[in-house]
Structure formats: structure tokens, C-alpha cells
mmCIF file of C-alpha atoms in Angstrom:
data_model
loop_
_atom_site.group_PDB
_atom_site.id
_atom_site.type_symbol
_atom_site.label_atom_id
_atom_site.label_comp_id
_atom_site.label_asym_id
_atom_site.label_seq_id
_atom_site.Cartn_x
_atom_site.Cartn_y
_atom_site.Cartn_z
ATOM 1 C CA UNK A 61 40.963 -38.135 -39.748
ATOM 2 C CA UNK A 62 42.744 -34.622 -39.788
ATOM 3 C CA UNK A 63 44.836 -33.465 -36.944
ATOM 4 C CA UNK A 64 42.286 -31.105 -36.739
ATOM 5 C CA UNK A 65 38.982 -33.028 -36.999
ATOM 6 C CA UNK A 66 40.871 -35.556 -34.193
ATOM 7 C CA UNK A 67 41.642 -32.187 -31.692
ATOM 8 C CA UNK A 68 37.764 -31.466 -32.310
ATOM 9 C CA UNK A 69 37.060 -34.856 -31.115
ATOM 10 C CA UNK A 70 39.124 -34.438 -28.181
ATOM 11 C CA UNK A 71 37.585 -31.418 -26.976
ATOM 12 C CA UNK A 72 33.995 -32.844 -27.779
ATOM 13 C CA UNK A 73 35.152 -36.086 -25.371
ATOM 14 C CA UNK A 74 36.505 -34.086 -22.653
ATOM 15 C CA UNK A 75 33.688 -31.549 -22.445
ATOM 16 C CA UNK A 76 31.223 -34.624 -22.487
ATOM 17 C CA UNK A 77 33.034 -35.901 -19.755
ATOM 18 C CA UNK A 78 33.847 -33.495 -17.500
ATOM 19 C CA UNK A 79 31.553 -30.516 -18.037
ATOM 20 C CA UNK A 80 31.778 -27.578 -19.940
ATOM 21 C CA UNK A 81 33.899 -24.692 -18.237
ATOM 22 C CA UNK A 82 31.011 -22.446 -18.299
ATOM 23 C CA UNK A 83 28.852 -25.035 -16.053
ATOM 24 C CA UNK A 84 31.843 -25.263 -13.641
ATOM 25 C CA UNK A 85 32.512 -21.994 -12.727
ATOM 26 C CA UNK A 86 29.606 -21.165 -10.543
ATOM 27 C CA UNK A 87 30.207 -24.632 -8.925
ATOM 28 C CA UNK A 88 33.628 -25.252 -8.719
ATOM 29 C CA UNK A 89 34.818 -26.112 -4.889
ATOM 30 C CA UNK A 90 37.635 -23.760 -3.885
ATOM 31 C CA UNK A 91 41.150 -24.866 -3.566
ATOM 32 C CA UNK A 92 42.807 -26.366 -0.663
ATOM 33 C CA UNK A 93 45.360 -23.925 -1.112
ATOM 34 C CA UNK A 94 42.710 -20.976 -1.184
ATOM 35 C CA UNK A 95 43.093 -18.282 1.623
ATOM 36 C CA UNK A 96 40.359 -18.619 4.489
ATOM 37 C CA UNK A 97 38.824 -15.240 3.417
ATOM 38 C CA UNK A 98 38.225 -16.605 0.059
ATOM 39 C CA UNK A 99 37.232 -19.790 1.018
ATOM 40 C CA UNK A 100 34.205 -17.953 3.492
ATOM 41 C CA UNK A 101 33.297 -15.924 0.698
ATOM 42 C CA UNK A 102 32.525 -18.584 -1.461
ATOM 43 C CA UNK A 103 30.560 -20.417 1.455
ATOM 44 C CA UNK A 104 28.592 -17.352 1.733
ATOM 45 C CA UNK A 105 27.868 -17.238 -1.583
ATOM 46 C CA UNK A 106 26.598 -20.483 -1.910
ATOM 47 C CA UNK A 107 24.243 -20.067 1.074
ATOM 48 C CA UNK A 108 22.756 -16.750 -0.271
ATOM 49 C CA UNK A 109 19.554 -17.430 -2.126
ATOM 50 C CA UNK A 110 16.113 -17.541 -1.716
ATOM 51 C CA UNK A 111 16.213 -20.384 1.018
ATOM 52 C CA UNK A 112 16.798 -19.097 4.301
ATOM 53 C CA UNK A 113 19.893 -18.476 5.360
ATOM 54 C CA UNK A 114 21.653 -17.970 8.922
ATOM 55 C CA UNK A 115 22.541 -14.610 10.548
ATOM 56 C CA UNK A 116 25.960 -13.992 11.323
ATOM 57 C CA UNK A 117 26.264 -10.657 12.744
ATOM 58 C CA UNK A 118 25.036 -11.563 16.472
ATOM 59 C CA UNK A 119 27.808 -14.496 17.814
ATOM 60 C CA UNK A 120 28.312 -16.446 20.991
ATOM 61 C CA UNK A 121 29.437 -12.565 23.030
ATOM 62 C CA UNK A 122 26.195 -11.429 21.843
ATOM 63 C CA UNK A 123 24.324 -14.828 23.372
ATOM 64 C CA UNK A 124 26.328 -13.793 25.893
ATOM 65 C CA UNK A 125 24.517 -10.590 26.995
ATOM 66 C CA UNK A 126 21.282 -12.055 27.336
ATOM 67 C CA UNK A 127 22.401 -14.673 29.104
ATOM 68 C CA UNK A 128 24.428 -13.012 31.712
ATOM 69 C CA UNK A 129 22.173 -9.378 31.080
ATOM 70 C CA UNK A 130 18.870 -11.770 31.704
ATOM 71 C CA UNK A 131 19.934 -14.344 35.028
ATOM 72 C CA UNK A 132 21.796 -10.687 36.626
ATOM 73 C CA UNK A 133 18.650 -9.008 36.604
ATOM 74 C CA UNK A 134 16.443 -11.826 37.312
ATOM 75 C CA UNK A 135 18.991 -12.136 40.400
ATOM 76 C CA UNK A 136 18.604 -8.664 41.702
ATOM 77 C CA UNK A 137 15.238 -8.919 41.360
ATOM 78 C CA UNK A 138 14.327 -11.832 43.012
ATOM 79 C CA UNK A 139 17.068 -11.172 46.026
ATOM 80 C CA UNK A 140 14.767 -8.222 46.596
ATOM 81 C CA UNK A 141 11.454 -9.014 46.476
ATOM 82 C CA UNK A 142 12.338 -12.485 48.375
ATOM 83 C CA UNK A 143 14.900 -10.376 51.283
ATOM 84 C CA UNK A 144 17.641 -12.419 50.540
ATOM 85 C CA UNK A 145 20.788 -10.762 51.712
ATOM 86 C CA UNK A 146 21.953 -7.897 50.067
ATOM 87 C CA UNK A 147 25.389 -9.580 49.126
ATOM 88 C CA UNK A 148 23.676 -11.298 46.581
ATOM 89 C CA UNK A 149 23.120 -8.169 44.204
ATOM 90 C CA UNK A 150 26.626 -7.907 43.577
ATOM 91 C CA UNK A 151 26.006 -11.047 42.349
ATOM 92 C CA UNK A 152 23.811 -9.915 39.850
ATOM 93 C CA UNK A 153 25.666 -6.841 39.124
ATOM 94 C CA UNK A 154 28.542 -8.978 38.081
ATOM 95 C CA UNK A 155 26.363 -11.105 34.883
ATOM 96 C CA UNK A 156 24.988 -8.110 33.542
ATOM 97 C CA UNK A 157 28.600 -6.561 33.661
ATOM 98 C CA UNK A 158 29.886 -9.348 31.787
ATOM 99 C CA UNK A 159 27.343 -9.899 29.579
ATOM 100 C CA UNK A 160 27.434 -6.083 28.432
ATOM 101 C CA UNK A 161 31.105 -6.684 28.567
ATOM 102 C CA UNK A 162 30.695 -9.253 25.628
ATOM 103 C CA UNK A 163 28.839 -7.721 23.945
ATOM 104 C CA UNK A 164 31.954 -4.288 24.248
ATOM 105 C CA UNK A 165 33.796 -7.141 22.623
ATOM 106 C CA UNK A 166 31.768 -7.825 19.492
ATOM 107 C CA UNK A 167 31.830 -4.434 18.304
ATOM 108 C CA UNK A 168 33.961 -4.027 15.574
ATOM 109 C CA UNK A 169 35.486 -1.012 16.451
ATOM 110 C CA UNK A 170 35.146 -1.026 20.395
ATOM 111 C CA UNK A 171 36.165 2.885 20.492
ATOM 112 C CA UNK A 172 32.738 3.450 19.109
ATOM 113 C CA UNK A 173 31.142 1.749 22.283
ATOM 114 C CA UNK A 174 29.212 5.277 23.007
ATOM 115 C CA UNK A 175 27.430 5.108 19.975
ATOM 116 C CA UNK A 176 25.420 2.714 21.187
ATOM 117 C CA UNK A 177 23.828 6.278 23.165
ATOM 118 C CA UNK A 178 22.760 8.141 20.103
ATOM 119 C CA UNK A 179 19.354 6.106 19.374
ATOM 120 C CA UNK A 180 17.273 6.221 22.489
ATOM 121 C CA UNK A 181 14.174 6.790 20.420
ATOM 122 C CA UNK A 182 14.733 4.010 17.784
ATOM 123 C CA UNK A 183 16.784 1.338 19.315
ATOM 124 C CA UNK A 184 16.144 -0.975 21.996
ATOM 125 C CA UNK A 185 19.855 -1.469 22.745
ATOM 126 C CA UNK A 186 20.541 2.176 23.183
ATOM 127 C CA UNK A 187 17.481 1.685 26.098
ATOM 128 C CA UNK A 188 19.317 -1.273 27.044
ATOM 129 C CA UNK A 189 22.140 1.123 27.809
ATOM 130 C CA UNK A 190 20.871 3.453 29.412
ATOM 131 C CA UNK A 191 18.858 1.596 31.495
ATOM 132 C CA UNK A 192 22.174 0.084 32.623
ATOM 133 C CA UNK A 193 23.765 2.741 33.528
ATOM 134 C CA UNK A 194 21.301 3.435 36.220
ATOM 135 C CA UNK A 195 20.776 -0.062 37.310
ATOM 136 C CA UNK A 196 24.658 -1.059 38.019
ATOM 137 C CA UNK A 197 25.466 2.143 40.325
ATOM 138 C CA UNK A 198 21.616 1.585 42.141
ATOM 139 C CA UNK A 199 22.261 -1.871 42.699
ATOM 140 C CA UNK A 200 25.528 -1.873 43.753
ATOM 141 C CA UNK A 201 24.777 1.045 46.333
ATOM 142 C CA UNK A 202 21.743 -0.991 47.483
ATOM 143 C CA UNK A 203 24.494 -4.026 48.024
ATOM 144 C CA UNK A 204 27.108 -2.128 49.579
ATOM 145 C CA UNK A 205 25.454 0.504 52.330
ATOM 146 C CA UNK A 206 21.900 1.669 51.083
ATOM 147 C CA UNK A 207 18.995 -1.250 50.997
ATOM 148 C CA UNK A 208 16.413 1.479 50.646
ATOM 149 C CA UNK A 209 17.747 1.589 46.880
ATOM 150 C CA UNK A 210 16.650 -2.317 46.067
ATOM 151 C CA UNK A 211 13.503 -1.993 45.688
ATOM 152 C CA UNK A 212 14.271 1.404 42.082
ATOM 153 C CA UNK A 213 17.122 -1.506 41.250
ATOM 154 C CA UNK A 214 14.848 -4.334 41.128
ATOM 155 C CA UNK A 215 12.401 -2.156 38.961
ATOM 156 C CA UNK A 216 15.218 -0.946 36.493
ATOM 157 C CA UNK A 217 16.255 -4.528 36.390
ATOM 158 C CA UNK A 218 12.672 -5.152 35.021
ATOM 159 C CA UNK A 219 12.874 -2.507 32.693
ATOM 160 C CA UNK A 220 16.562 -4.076 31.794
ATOM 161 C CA UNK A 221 14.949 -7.388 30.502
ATOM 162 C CA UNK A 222 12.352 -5.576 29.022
ATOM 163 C CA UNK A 223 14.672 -3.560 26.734
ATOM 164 C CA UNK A 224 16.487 -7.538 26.100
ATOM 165 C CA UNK A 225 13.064 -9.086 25.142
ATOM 166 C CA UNK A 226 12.284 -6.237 22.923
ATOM 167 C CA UNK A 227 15.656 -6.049 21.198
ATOM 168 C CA UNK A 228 15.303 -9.669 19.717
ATOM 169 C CA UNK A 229 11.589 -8.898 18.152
ATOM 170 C CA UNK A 230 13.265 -5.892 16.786
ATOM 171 C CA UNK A 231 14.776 -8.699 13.665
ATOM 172 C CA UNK A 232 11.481 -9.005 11.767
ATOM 173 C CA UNK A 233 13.191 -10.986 8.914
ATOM 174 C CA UNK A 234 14.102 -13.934 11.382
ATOM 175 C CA UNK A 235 10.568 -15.608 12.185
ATOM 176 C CA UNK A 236 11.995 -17.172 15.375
ATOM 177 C CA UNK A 237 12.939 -13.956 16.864
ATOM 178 C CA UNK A 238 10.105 -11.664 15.567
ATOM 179 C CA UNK A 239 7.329 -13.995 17.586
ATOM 180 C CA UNK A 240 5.479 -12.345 20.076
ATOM 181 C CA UNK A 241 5.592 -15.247 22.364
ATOM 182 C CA UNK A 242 9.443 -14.482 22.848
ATOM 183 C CA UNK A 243 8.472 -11.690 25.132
ATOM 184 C CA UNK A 244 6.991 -13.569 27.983
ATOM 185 C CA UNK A 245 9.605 -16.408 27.707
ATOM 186 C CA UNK A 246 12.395 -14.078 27.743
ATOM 187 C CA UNK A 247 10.946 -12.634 30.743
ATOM 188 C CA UNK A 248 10.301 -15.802 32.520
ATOM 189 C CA UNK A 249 13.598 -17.236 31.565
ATOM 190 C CA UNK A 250 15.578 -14.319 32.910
ATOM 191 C CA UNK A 251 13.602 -14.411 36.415
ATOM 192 C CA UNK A 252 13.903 -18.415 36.633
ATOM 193 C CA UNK A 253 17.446 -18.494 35.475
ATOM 194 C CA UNK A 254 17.954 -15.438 38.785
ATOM 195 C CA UNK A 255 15.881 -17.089 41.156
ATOM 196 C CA UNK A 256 17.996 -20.190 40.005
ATOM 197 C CA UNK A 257 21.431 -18.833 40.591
ATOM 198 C CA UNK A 258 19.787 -17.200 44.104
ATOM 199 C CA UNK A 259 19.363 -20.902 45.311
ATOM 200 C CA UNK A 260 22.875 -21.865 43.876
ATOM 201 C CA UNK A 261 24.505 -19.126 45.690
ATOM 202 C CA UNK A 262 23.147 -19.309 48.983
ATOM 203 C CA UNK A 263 21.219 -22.909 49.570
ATOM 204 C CA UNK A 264 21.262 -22.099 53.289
ATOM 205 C CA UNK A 265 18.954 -18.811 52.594
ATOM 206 C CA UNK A 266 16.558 -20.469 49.991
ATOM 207 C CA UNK A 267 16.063 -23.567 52.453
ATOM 208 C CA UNK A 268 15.139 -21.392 55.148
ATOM 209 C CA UNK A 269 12.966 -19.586 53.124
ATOM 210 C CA UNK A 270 10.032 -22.042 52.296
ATOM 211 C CA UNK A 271 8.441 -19.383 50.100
ATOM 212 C CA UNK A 272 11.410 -18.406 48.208
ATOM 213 C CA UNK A 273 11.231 -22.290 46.970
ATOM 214 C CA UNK A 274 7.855 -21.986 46.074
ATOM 215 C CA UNK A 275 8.156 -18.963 44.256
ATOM 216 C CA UNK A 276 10.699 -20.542 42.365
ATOM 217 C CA UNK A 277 9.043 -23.531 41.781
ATOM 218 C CA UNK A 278 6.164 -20.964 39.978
ATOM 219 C CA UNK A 279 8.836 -18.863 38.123
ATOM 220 C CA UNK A 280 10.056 -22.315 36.660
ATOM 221 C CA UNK A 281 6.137 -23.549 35.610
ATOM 222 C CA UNK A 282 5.737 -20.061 33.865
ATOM 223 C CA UNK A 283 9.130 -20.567 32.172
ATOM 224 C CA UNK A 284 7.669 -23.796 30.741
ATOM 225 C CA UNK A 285 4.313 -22.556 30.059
ATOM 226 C CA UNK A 286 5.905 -19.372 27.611
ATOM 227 C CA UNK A 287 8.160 -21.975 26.092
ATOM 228 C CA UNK A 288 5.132 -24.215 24.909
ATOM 229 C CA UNK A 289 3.291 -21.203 23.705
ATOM 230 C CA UNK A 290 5.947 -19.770 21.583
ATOM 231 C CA UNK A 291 7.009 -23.637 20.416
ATOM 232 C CA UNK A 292 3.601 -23.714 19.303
ATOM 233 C CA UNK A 293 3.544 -19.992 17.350
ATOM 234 C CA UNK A 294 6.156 -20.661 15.700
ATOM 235 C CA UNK A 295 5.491 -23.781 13.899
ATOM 236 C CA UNK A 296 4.540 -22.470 10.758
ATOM 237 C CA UNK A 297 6.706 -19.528 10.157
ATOM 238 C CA UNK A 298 10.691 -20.675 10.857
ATOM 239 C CA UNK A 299 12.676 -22.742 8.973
ATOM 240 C CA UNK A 300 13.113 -26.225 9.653
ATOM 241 C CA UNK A 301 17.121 -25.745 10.453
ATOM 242 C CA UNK A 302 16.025 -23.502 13.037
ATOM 243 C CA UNK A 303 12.839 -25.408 14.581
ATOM 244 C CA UNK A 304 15.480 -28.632 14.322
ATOM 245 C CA UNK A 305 17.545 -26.470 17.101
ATOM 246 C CA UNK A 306 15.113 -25.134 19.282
ATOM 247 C CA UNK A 307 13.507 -28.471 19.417
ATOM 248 C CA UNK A 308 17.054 -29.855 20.712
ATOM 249 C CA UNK A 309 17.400 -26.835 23.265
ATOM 250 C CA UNK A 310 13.275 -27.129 24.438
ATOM 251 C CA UNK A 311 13.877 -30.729 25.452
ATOM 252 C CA UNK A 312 16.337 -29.798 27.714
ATOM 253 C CA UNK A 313 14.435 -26.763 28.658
ATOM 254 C CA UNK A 314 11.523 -29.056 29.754
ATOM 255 C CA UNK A 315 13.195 -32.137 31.321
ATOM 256 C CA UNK A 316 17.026 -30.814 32.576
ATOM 257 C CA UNK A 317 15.799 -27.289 33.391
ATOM 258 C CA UNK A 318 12.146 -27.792 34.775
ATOM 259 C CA UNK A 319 11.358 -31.157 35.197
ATOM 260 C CA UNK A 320 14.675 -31.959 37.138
ATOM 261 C CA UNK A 321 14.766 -28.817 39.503
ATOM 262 C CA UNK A 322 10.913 -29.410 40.199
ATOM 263 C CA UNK A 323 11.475 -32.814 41.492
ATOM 264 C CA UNK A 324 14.263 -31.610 43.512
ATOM 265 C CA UNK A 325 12.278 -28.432 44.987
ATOM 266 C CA UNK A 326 9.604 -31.073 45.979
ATOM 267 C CA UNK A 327 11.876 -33.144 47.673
ATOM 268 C CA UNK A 328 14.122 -30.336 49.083
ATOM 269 C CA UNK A 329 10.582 -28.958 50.774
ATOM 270 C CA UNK A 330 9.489 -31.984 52.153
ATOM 271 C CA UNK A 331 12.450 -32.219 54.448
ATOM 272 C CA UNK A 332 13.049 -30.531 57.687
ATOM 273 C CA UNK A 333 14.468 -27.119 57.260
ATOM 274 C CA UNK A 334 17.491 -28.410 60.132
ATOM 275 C CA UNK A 335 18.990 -31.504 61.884
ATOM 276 C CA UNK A 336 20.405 -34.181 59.688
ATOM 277 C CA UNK A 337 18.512 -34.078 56.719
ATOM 278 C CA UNK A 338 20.090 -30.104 55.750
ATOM 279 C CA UNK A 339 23.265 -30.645 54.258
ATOM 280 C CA UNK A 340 20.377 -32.734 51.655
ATOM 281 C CA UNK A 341 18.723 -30.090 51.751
ATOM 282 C CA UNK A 342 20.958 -27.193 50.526
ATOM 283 C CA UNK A 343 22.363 -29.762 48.408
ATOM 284 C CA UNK A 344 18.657 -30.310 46.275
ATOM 285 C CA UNK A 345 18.324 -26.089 46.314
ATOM 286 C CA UNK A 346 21.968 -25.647 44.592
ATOM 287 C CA UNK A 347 21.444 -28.976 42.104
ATOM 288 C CA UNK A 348 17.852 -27.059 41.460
ATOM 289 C CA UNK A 349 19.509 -24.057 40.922
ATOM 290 C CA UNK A 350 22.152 -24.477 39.054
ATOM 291 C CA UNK A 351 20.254 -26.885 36.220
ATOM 292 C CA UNK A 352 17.613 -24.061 36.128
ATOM 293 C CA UNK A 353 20.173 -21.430 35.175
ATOM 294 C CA UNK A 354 22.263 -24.528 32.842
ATOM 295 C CA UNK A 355 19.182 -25.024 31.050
ATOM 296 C CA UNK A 356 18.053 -21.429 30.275
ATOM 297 C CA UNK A 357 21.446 -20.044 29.402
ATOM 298 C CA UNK A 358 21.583 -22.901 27.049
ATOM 299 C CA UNK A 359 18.323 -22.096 25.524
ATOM 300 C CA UNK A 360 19.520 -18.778 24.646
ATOM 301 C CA UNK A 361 22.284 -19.310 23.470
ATOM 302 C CA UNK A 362 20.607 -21.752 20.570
ATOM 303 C CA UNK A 363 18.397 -19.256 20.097
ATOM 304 C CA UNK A 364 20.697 -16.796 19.125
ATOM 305 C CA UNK A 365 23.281 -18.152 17.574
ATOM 306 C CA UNK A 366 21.758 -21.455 16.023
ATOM 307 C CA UNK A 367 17.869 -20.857 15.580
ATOM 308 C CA UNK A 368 18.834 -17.018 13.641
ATOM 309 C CA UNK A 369 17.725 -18.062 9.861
ATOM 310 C CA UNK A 370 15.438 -15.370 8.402
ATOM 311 C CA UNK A 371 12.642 -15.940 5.991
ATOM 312 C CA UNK A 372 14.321 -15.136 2.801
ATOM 313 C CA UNK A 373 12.846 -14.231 -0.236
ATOM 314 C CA UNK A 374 10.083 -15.254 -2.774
ATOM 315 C CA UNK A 375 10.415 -14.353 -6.467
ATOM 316 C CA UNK A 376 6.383 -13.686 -7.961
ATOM 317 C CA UNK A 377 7.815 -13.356 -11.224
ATOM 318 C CA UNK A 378 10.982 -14.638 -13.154
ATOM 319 C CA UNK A 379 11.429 -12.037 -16.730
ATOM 320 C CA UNK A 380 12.753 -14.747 -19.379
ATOM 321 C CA UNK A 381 14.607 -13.272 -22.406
ATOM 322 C CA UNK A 382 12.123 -13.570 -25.327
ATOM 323 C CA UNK A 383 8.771 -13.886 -23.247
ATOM 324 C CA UNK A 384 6.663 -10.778 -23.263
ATOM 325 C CA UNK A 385 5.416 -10.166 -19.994
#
């Protein structure tokens, strides 16, 4: 054979066993070598199709706002309506601080924080700001000298996880978010997770105050009751990634969060309200607490950061070169 007609051969044997370059550049993994930039890029690229595909705009800081945003007004609300002492507001005052705080951190140019103003009559998180801006100086008065104002803060903090609730249907391409049952357990969740962090902060009150217990041994039923309701919605519709993770995060959400705290509200109730049996006592309101609040701050944070895959796309009709239409 030729040195040509053997080179041929070559080339045929290599291409047979290792692919042809064409076929290997859309596959090819990068190179250990490759800059972290480039190495995302092609990660991206390989995730974007028609399959759905996680969101990666909204991070932990934004998880963050509804978390803190959501238990801070649930907080001032509840230390109202149940006339828990006033101290407790600042309380609140200080999550949805923070949480708005993250959220000051996840913008990519935080200069441009005011621009979050400019859409009051299109976006839900321009409402979310400016209901903010009256509920932090009304609540903190109402803390600080005037309890007259508690009752407007408590309504603005309403209004505050209204705007929250509202701002995650806004994502119609991500079927988990978009579900109408997400209202109600957004709601629930944010007044569960307050009335959870008012037992946690001041066991002494909330054992004293029989019907503060019971109300939230309600708020926590309700929490369960939206959860199963918007499980059950959403069956259909999200991708399996996604139901994978909520699944994970209801469990908890049922057993740690609701479950748990119930059986320790029960018990907490059944004891003497003094004598030898309180430091029990306070000790089953704080434990109730603080796994109500553990368990709905992790359920939101699943939700947004690990549950965010949108529907993606469907292709009717594929044009092939050389087939009429």
C-alpha cells in the first residue's frame, strides 16, 4: 500500500474510533485548565433546551427577603393583635430590614437601589417598597413611644406579605411559582413563622397567654392545610426536579414544622401556667417556636432557590431541509 492509501487508513481508523471532530465539538467537556467563566458558560449551554431548566437570577439573598420580609411581618402582626409587648415589633422590624437588606445586596449595581420606585403600577416589588417604607417608621414608632400606631403597622404588614405572595406568581414561566395556591400558603407561612418567633422570643408572654397558643396552634393547621392544597395543584404542571425538592422541604413542613410544635403546644397547654412545671413550660413554647419558624424559612428557601425550573418550550413543528411543508 501507498504512503498515501496507508495515511487514508489511518485517518479512517482514528475517526472510527474516536469520533469525527464535527460530532465532538458540540460535546466536548471543557478543559481543566478552562477559566470558571468559560467553564459556566458551557454548563449553561448544555442545560438550555427544551427541558426545563433552573432560574438563576433570584439566589439565596433573594430567599432571603421572604424569609426574613414574611416571619417580620407575621411578627408585628401577631404581637398586635395578641398585646404582646410592644418590644417585640422591633423584633419584627429587624427581619424585614434584613431581608430587604439582602435583597440591596443582590442587585447588581446597588446604586440603582431607587429604581426599584419607578414601577408602582406594574411591579409588585416596587409595592413591596413602598409599602416598606411606611411600615418600618410606623412600627418602630408604635415600639418605641406610640402603641396607638400598631394596629396601621400590623395592617401595612398585611399589605407587606401581600405584595411578597404576589411577587412570586408574577414568574408565569415557572409552574411552581405561578400556582394560585402559593398565595394562601405564603400568607399562612409568614403569620405561623411570626407567631412562631413571638413564642421563641418571649415564652414567658405566650405561656401566660393561653389564647396566644391557641391561635398559634390554628395559624400552624392553616399553614398545613395551604401546603396540601398547593402540593396537590401542582402535580401536573412542574417539573419533576422541582416537585423532587418541594417534596423534601413539605415533609419537613408537615412533621418538623407542624406536627412537632403541635405536640408541644398540646403539652405546653396542659400544664399549669406557674409553680414547678413553668420553666417546662416556656421551654415547649420556644422549642414550638423556633421549629415553626426552622421549618417555614426552610420551605422558602427550596422554593426559591431549588424548586425555580420553568416550563420550557415545545417545538409543534421541526422545518427539515428538503421536506416541503
Amino acid at each position: 500500500m501507498s504512503a498515501p492509501g496507508r495515511s487514508q487508513a489511518l485517518d479512517k481508523e482514528r475517526v472510527a474510533r474516536k469520533g469525527s471532530p464535527m460530532s465532538q465539538r458540540g460535546s466536548a467537556a471543557p478543559p481543566a485548565g478552562a477559566p470558571a467563566a468559560e467553564r459556566r458558560r458551557r454548563r449553561v449551554a448544555a442545560s438550555y433546551g427544551p427541558n426545563p431548566w433552573q432560574q438563576t437570577q433570584w439566589d439565596g439573598r433573594a430567599a432571603a427577603n421572604f424569609i426574613g420580609g414574611g416571619c417580620g411581618a407575621g411578627l408585628i402582626v401577631c404581637a398586635t393583635l395578641a398585646g404582646a409587648p410592644p418590644g417585640l415589633l422591633l423584633a419584627g422590624v429587624f427581619c424585614v430590614g434584613a431581608g430587604l437588606f439582602c435583597v440591596w445586596l443582590e442587585i447588581g449595581r446597588p446604586l440603582r437601589a431607587l429604581h426599584v420606585f419607578f414601577n408602582p403600577f406594574s411591579s409588585w416589588m416596587s409595592r413591596e417598597a413602598f409599602v416598606a417604607t411606611l411600615l418600618l417608621p410606623l412600627a418602630l414608632l408604635a415600639a418605641l413611644e406610640w402603641a396607638t400606631l400598631a394596629l396601621p403597622a400590623a395592617a401595612l404588614a398585611l399589605a407587606y406579605l401581600f405584595c411578597q405572595s404576589r411577587m412570586l406568581r408574577a414568574a408565569r414561566g415557572i409552574p411552581a411559582w405561578r400556582e394560585p395556591w402559593l398565595q394562601p400558603l405564603i400568607w399562612t407561612s409568614g403569620l405561623a413563622e411570626g407567631a412562631g418567633l413571638l413564642a421563641l422570643l418571649d415564652p414567658a408572654w405566650a405561656a401566660s397567654a393561653r389564647g396566644a397558643g391557641i391561635g398559634f396552634a390554628v395559624l400552624l393547621v392553616l399553614r398545613a392545610a395551604a401546603w396540601l392544597g398547593y402540593r396537590r395543584r401542582i402535580g401536573a404542571g412542574a417539573a419533576p426536579r422541582a416537585l423532587a425538592a418541594l417534596d423534601a422541604a413539605g415533609r419537613r413542613l408537615l412533621i418538623g414544622a407542624t406536627l412537632l410544635p403541635l405536640l408541644a403546644l398540646a403539652l405546653a397547654l396542659m400544664l399549669p401556667a406557674s409553680g414547678v412545671s413553668a420553666p417546662l413550660q416556656f421551654f415547649l413554647f420556644a422549642s414550638a417556636g423556633l421549629l415553626a419558624w426552622a421549618g417555614g424559612a426552610w420551605f422558602k428557601f427550596v422554593l426559591v432557590t431549588r424548586a425555580g425550573f420553568n416550563q420550557g418550550f415545545a417545538l409543534s413543528h421541526l422545518p427539515v431541509r428538503g421536506v416541503p411543508r
